[in-house]
Coordinates of C-alpha atoms in Angstrom, one line a residue:
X99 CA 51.7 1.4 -18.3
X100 CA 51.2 2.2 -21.8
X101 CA 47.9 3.2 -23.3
X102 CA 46.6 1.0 -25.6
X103 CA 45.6 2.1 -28.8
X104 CA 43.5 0.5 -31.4
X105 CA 43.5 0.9 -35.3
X106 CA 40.0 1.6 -37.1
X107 CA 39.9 -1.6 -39.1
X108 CA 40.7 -3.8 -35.3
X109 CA 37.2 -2.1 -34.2
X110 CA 34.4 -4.5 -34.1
X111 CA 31.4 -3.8 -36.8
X112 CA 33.9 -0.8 -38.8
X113 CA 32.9 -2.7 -41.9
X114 CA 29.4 -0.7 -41.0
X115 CA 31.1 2.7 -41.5
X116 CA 32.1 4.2 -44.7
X117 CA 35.4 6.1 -44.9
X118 CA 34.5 9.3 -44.1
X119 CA 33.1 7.9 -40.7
X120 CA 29.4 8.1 -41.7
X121 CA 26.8 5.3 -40.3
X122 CA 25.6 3.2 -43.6
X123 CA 21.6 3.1 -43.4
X124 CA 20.9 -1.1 -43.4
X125 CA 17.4 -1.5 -42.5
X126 CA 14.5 -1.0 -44.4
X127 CA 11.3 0.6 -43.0
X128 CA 7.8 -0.7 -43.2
X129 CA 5.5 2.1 -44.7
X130 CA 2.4 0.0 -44.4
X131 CA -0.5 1.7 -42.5
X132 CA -1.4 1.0 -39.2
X133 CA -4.9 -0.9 -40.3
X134 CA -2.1 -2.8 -42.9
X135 CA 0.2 -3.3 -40.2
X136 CA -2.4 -4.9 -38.2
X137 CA -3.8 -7.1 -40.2
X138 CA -0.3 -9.0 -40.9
X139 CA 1.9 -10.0 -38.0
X140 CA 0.7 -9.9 -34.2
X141 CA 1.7 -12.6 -31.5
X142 CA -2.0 -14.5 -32.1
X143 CA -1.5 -18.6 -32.5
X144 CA -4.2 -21.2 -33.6
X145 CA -4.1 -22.8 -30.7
X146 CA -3.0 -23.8 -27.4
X147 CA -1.5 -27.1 -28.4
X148 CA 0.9 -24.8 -31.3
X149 CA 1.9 -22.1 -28.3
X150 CA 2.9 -24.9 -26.3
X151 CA 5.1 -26.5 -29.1
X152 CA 6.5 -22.9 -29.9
X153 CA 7.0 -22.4 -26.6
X154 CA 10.1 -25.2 -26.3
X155 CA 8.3 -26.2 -23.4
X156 CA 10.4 -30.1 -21.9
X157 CA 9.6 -32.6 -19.5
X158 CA 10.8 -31.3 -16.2
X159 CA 10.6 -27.9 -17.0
X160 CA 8.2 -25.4 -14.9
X161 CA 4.9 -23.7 -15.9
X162 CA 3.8 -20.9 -13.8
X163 CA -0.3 -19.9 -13.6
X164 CA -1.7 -16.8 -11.7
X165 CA -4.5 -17.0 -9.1
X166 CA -6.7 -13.6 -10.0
X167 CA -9.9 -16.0 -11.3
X168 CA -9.5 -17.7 -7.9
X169 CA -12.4 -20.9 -7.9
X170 CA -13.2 -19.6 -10.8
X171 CA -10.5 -20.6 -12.9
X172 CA -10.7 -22.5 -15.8
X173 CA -7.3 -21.8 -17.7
X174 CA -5.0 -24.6 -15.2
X175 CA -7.4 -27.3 -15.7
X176 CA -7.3 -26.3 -19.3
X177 CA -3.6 -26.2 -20.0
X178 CA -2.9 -29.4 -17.9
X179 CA -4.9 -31.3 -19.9
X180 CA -3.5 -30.6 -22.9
X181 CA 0.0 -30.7 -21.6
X182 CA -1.0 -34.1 -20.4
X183 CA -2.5 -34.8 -24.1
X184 CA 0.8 -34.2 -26.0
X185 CA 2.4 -36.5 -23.5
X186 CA 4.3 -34.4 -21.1
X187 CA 6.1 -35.7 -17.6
X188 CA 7.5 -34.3 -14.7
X189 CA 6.7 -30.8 -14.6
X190 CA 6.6 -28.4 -12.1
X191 CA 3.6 -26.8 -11.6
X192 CA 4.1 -22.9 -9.9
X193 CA 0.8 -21.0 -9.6
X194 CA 0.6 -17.6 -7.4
X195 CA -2.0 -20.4 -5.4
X196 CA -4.8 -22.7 -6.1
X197 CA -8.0 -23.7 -5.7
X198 CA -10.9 -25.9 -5.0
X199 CA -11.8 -25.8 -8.6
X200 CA -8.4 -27.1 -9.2
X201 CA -9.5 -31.0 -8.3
X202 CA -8.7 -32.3 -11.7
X203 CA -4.7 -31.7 -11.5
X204 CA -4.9 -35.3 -8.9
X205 CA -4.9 -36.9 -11.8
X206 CA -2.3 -36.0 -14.1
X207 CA -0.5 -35.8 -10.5
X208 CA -1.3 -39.5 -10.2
X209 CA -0.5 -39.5 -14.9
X210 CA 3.2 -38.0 -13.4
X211 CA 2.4 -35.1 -15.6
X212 CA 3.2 -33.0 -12.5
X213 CA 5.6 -33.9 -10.1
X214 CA 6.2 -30.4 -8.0
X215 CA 4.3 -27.8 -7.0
X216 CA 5.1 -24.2 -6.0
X217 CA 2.2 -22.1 -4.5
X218 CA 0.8 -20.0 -1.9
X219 CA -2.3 -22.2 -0.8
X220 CA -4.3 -25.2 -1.4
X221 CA -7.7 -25.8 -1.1
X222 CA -10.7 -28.3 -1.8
X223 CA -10.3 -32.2 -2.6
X224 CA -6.6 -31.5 -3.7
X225 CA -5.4 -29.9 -0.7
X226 CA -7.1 -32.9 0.8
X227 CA -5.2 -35.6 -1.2
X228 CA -1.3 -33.3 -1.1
X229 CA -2.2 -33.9 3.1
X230 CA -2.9 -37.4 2.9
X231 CA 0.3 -38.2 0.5
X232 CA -0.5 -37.8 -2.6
X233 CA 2.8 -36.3 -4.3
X234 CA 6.1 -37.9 -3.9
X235 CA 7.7 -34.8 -3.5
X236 CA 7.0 -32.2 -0.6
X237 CA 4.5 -29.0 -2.0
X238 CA 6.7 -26.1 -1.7
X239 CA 4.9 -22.9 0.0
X240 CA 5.7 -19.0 0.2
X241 CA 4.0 -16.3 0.6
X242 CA 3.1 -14.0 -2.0
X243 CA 6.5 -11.5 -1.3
X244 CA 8.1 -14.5 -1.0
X245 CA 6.9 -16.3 -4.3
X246 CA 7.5 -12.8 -6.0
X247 CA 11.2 -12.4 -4.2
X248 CA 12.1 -16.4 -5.8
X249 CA 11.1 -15.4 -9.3
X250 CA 12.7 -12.3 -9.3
X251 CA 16.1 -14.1 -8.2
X252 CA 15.5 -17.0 -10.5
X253 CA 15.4 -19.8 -7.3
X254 CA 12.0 -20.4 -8.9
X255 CA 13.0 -19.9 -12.3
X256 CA 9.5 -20.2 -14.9
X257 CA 9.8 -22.0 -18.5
X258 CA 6.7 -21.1 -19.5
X259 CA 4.3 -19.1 -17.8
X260 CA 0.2 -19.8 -19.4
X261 CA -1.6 -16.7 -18.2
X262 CA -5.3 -15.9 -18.3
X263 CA -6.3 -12.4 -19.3
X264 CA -9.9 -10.8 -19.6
X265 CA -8.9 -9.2 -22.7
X266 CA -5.7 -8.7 -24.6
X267 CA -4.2 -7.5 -28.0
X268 CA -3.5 -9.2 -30.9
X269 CA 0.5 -7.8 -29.7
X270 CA 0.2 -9.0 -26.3
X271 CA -1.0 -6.5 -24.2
X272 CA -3.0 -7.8 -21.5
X273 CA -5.7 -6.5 -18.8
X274 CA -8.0 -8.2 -16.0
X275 CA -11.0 -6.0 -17.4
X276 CA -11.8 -4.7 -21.2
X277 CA -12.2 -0.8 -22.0
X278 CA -14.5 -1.9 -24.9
X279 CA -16.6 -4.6 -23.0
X280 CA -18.3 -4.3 -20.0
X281 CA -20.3 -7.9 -19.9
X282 CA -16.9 -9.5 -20.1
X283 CA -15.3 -11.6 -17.6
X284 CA -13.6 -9.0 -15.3
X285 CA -10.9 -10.4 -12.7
X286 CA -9.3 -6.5 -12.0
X287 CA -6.1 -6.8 -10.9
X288 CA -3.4 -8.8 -12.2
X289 CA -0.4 -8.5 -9.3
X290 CA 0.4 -11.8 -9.1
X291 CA 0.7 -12.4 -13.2
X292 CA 2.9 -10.0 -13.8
X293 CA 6.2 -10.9 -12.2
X294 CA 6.0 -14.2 -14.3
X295 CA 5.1 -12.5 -17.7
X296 CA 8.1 -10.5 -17.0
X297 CA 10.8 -13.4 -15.9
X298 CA 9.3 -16.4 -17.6
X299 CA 11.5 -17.6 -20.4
X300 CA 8.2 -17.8 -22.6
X301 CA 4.9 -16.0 -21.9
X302 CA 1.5 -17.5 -23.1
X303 CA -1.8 -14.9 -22.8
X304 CA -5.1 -17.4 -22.9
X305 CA -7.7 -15.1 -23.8
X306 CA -11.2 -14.9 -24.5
X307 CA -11.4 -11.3 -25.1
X308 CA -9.1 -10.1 -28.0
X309 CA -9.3 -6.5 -28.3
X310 CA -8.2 -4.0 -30.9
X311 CA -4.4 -2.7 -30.1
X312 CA -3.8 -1.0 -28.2
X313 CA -6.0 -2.5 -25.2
X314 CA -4.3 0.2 -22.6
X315 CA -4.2 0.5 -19.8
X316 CA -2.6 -2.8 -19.3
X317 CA -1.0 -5.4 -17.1
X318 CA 1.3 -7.1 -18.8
X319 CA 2.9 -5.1 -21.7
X320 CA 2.8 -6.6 -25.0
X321 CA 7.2 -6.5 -24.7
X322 CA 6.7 -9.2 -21.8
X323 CA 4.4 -11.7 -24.1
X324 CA 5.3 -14.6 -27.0
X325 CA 2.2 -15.9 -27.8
X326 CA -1.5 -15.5 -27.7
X327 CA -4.4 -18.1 -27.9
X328 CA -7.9 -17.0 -27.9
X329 CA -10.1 -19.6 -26.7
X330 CA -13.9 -20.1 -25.5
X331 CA -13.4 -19.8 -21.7
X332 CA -11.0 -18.5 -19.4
X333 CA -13.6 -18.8 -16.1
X334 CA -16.5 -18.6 -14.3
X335 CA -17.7 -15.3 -13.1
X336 CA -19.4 -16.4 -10.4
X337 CA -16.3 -17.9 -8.8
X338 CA -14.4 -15.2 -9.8
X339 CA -16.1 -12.7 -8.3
X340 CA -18.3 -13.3 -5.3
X341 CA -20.6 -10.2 -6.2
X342 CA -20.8 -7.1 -3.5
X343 CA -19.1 -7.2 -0.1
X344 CA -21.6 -8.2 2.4
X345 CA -21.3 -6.8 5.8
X346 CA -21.2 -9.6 8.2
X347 CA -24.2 -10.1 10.7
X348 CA -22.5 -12.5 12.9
X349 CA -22.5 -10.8 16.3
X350 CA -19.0 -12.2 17.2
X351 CA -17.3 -11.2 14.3
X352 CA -18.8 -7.6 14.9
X353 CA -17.6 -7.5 18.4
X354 CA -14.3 -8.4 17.1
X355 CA -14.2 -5.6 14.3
X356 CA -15.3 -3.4 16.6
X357 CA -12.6 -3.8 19.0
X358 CA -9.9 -3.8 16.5
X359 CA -11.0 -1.0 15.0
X360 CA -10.6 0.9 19.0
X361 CA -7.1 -0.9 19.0
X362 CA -5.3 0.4 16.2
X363 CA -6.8 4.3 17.1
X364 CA -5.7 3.7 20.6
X365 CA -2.7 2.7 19.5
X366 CA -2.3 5.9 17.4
X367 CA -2.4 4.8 14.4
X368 CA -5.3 6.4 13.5
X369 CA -4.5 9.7 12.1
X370 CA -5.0 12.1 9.4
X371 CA -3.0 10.4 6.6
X372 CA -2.6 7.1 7.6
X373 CA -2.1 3.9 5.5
X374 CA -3.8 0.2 6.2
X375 CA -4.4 -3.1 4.5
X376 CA -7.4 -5.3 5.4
X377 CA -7.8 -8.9 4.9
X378 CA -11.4 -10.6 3.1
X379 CA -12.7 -12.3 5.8
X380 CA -15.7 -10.9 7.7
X381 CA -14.2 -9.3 10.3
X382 CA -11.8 -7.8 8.7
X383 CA -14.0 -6.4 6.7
X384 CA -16.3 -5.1 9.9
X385 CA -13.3 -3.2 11.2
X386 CA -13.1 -1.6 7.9
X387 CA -16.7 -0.7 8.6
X388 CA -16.3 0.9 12.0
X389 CA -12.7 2.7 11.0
X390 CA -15.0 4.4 8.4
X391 CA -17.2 5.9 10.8
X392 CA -14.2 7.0 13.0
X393 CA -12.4 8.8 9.8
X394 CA -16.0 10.4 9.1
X395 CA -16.4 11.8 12.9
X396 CA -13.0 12.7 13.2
X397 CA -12.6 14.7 9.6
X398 CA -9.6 12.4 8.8
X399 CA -8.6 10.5 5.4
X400 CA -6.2 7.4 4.5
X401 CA -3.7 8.0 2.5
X402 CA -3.6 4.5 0.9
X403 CA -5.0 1.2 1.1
X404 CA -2.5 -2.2 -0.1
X405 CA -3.3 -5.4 -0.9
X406 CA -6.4 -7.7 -2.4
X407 CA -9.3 -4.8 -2.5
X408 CA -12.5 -5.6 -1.7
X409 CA -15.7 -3.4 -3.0
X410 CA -15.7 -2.1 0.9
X411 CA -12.1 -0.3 0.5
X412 CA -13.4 1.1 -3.4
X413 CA -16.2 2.6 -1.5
X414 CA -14.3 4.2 0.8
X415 CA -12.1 5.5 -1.7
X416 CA -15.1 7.0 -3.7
X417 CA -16.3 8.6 -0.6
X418 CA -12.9 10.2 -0.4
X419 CA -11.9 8.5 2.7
X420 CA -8.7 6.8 1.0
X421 CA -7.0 9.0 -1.3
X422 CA -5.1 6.3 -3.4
X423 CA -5.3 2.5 -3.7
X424 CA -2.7 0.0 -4.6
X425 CA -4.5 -2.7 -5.4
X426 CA -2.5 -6.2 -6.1
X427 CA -5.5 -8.6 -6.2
X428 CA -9.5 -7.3 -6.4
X429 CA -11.9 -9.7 -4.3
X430 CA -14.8 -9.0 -5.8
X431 CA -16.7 -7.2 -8.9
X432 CA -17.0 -3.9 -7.0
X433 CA -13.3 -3.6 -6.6
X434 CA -12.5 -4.8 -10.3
X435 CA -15.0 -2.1 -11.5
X436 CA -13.6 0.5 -9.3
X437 CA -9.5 -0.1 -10.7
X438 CA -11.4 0.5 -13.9
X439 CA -12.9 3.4 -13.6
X440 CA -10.8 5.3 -10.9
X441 CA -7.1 6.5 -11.7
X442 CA -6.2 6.8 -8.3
X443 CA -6.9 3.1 -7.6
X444 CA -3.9 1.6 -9.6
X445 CA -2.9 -2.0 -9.6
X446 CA 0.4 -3.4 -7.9
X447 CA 2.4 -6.1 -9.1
X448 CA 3.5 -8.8 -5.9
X449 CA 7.2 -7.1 -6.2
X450 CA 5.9 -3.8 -5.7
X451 CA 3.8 -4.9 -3.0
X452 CA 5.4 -7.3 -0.6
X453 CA 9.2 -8.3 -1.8
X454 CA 11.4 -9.2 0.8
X455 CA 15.0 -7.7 -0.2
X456 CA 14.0 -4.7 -1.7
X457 CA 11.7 -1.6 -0.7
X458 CA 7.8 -2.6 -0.6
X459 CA 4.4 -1.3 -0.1
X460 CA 4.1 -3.3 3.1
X461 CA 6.9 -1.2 4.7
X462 CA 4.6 1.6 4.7
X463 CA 1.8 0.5 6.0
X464 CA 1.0 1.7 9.5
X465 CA -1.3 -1.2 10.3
X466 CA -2.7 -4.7 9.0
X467 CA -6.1 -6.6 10.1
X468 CA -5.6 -10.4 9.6
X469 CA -7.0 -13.4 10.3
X470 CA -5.9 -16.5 11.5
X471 CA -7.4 -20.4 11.7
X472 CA -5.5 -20.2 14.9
X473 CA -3.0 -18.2 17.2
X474 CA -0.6 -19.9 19.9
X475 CA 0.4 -18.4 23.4
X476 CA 3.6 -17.2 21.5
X477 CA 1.6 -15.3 19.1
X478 CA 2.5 -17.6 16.3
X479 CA 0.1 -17.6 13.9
X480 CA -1.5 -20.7 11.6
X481 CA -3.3 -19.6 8.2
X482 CA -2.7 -22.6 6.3
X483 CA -3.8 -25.9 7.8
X484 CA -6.9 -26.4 9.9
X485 CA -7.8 -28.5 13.0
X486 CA -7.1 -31.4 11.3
X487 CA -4.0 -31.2 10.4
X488 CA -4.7 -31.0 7.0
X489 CA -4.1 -27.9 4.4
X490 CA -7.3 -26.1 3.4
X491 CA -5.6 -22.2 3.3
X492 CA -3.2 -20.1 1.8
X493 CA -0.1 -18.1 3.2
X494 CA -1.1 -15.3 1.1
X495 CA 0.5 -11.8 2.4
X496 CA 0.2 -12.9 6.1
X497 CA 3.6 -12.8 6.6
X498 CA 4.7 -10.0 4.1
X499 CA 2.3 -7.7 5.9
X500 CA 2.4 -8.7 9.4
X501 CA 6.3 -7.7 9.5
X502 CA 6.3 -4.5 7.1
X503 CA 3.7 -2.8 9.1
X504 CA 3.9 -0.7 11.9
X505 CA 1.4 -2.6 13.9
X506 CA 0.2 -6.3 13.0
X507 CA -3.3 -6.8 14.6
X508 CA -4.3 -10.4 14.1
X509 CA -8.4 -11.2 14.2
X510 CA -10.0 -14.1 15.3
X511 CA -12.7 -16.1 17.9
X512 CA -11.5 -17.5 20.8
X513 CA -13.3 -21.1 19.3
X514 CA -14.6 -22.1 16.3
X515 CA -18.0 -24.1 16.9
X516 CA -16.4 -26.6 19.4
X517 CA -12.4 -25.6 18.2
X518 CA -9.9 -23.7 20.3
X519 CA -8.7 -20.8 17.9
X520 CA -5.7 -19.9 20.8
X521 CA -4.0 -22.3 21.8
X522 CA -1.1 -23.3 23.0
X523 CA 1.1 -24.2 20.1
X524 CA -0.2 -23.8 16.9
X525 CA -0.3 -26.9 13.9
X526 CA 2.0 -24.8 11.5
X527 CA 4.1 -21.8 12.3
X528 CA 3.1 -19.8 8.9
X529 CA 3.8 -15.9 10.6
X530 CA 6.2 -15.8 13.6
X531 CA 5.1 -14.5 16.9
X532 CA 7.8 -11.8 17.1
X533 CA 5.9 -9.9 14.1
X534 CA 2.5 -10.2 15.6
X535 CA 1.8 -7.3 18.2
X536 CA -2.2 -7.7 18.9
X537 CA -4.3 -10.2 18.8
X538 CA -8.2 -9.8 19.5
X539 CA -11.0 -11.7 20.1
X540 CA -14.5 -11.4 21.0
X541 CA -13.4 -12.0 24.9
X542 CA -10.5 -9.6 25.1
X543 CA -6.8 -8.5 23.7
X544 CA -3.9 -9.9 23.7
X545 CA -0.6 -8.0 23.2
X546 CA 2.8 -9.0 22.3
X547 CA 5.1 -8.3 25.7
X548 CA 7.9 -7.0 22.8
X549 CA 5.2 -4.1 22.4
X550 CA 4.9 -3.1 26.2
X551 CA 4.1 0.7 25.1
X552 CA 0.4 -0.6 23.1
X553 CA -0.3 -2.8 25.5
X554 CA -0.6 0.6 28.5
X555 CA -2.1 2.7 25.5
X556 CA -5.0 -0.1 24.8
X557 CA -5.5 -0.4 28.9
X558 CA -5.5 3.6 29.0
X559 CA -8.0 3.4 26.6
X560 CA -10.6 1.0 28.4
X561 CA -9.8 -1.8 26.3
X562 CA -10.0 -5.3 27.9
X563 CA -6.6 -6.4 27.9
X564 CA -5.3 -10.4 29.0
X565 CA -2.5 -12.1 28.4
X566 CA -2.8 -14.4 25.7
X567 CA -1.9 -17.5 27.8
X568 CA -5.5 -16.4 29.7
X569 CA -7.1 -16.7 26.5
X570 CA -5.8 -20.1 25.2
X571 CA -6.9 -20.8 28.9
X572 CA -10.3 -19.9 28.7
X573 CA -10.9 -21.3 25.0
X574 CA -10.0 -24.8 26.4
X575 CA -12.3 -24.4 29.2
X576 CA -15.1 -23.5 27.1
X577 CA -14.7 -26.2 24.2
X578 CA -12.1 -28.7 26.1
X579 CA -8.9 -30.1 24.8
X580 CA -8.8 -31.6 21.7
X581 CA -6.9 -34.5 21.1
X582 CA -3.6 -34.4 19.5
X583 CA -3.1 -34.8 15.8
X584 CA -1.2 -37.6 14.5
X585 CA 1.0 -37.2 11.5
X586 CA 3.3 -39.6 9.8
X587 CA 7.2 -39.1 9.1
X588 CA 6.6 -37.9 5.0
X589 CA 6.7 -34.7 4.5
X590 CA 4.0 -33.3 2.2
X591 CA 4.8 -29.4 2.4
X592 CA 7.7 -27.1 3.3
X593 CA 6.6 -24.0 4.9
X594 CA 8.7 -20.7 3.8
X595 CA 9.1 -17.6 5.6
X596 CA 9.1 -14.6 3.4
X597 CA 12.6 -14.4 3.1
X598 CA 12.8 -17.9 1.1
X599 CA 14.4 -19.6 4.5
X600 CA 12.2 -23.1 5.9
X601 CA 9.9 -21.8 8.5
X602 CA 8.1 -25.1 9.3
X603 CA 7.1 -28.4 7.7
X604 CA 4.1 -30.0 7.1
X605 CA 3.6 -33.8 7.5
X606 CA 1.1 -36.1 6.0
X607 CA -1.6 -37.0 8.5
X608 CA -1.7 -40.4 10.6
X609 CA -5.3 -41.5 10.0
X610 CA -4.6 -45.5 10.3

């Protein structure tokens, strides 16, 4: 086959070169100063109702919200309102998860303002309403790699994504703490934001903090943001931030933490340079507790801690326990002060952390301590709906973590006042059993028969292993057998696994 050849003139843009080959200067530079610069064109609008115009935002289009300010939060309840204002319908509503705080969106649910939702959890009088039928359309519900996987691959593709930022530039560039205050609202970490900032057709920073450029180091970069409003309020620190961790006193939960802690070092996975993730809930934290004082005895260090960060897992870091911290959500001020003050406790966007198709943090984990609302005989595990029936929880990283790590150790009490916590089939399936290798409660452990080689090393140890069966046994001795939950046909949430494929459904309870 012939070459083809081309003449000068056929190229596209020649007109741009002179004869002699030589690139025509076109653009003109601005020689302003930096203070000039400043002072004329940033990304700073005069309100939220002219970003939302700008924004090309269209009924049945989808906003996107992050969950760092947690019941704290004040920017959803804000935007909504306005969107509902300037007469908006049918939207899809797509925050990282939400809140009890979050109450108010039933009524522009009921207006039609919002029609879908697309979340990790629900919680509070809303969660209570989604369970009993309110939405015509089933809440969809991934974890957080999951959520972060969907965006990324456009399946949930985000119009406009309004996101709340501590502080932020008049270009854009946004944080979850300021440099240059240290009174203002703090929310650390801001994983979950910054896969939408990124993939959103429009991003919107809501800020009550505008900072002098540049406000480094940031979150979002100011290449990732269109608009900026600076308002009064973004949220309340005290449900933002719950203050210090608090070590639990509840003799049950310490039992429990203690004996996870044994499990995981039994296990050997407990070693000089090891990695681990620990959930918020109380024992949880406890195991972190007691896994301190083996490191300390032993001479050993973690290599990193993954996930939400609590004040417990910053301490430990500035003890020199835990080398490095990857921090995708802080749970409470210590935390947020530690990822501003140590450069070794970095944050980590939800991609980074827990996406399904690619390489994650959770891969490298060696171990996870989660909790659980409840835990069937085939280790399948329930994080999102209670006793009831009804949702009152959030998928979070349950799933993410409990297959990336080496070893899944799932916390809980056998009952819960006069509720069986194993049981024999769980509500929801949210994590499958065949990712779930321990489970322990304050009467014994449980291992998965797929992990036959733990199980011998826990016994070895002196550990008091049962099959689970034994357990969901003896919890239904102790408390009895609760009546069965009646649901109707609707379907008021889909359940997805991590990889985006239906795990379960949720159905709107039978209370007539």
């Amino acid at each position: 086959m012939a070459e083809k050849t081309f003449k000068l003139e056929e190229i596209p843009h020649v007109s741009e070169f002179s004869n002699h080959g030589e690139f025509k200067a076109t653009k003109t530079r601005n020689t302003a100063t930096f203070q000039e610069k400043g002072q004329s064109k940033d990304k700073v609008v005069g309100s939220l109702e002219e970003a939302i115009r700008l924004s090309g935002l269209k009924d049945g289009m989808t906003i996107s919200f992050h969950h760092h300010f947690r019941n704290g939060d004040h920017v959803i309840n804000q935007v909504v309102a306005k969107l509902a204002e300037m007469g908006f319908k049918n939207l899809t509503l797509a925050s990282s998860s939400l809140a009890s705080v979050h109450a108010p969106l039933i009524e522009y649910i009921e207006q039609g303002v919002i029609t879908h939702i697309e979340t990790s959890g629900m919680r509070g009088e809303l969660a209570e309403r989604v369970s009993r039928g309110l939405m015509d359309f089933p809440v969809i519900f991934r974890s957080h790699g999951g959520r972060a996987e969907a965006v990324a691959s456009g399946e949930l593709h985000i119009d406009v994504a309004f996101l709340g930022a501590p502080s932020c530039d008049p270009f854009g560039n946004a944080n979850g703490y300021s440099r240059d205050d240290d009174d203002s609202i703090m929310c650390g970490s801001m994983g979950y934001a910054r896969p939408d900032a990124r993939m959103a057709d429009t991003t919107i920073i809501i800020t009550n903090n505008l900072v002098k450029f540049p406000n480094t180091p940031c979150a979002i970069p100011e290449s990732d943001v269109d608009y900026i409003v600076l308002v009064d309020d973004i949220g309340d620190p005290k449900g933002i931030m719950g203050g210090a961790t608090r070590y639990t006193k509840n003799p049950k939960e310490l039992i429990i933490a203690k004996t996870a802690a044994e499990a995981v070092k039994a296990a050997g996975y407990v070693y000089d340079g090891f990695s681990m993730q620990m959930g918020s809930g109380g024992a949880s934290l406890a195991t972190a507790r007691y896994l301190r004082q083996m490191m300390i005895d032993e001479g050993i260090k973690c290599r990193f801690a993954l996930g939400g960060i609590t004040g417990q897992i910053a301490a430990m870091h500035e003890e020199g326990l835990i080398e490095k911290i990857l921090d995708v959500q802080s749970f409470d001020l210590d935390a947020a002060m530690s990822l501003k003050k140590n450069h070794c406790h970095q944050q980590s966007d939800s991609p980074t952390y827990a996406a399904y198709r690619r390489e994650a943090a959770v891969n490298q984990l060696d171990f996870v301590i989660l909790s659980a609302l409840e835990v069937d005989t085939d280790f399948n595990v329930n994080v999102l709906t209670g006793s009831d029936g009804v949702i009152r929880g959030a998928i979070g990283g349950h799933p993410d973590t409990a297959e990336g790590a080496a070893l899944s150790v799932i916390v809980c009490p056998l009952t819960r006042g006069r509720i069986p916590c194993v049981v024999p089939k769980v509500n929801h399936v949210v994590t499958p059993g065949s990712v779930v290798d321990v489970v322990v409660t304050e009467q014994g452990v449980a291992v998965n028969p797929a992990r036959p080689e733990v199980a011998e090393k826990l016994k070895a140890a002196g550990l008091p292993v049962a099959t689970i069966e034994s357990r969901a046994d003896r919890a239904e001795r102790s408390v009895g057998k609760p009546d069965p939950i009646k649901f109707k046909d609707k379907i008021v949430g889909v359940v997805m696994y991590r990889d985006n494929t239906v795990i379960d459904v949720v159905k709107q309870i039978d209370e007539d």
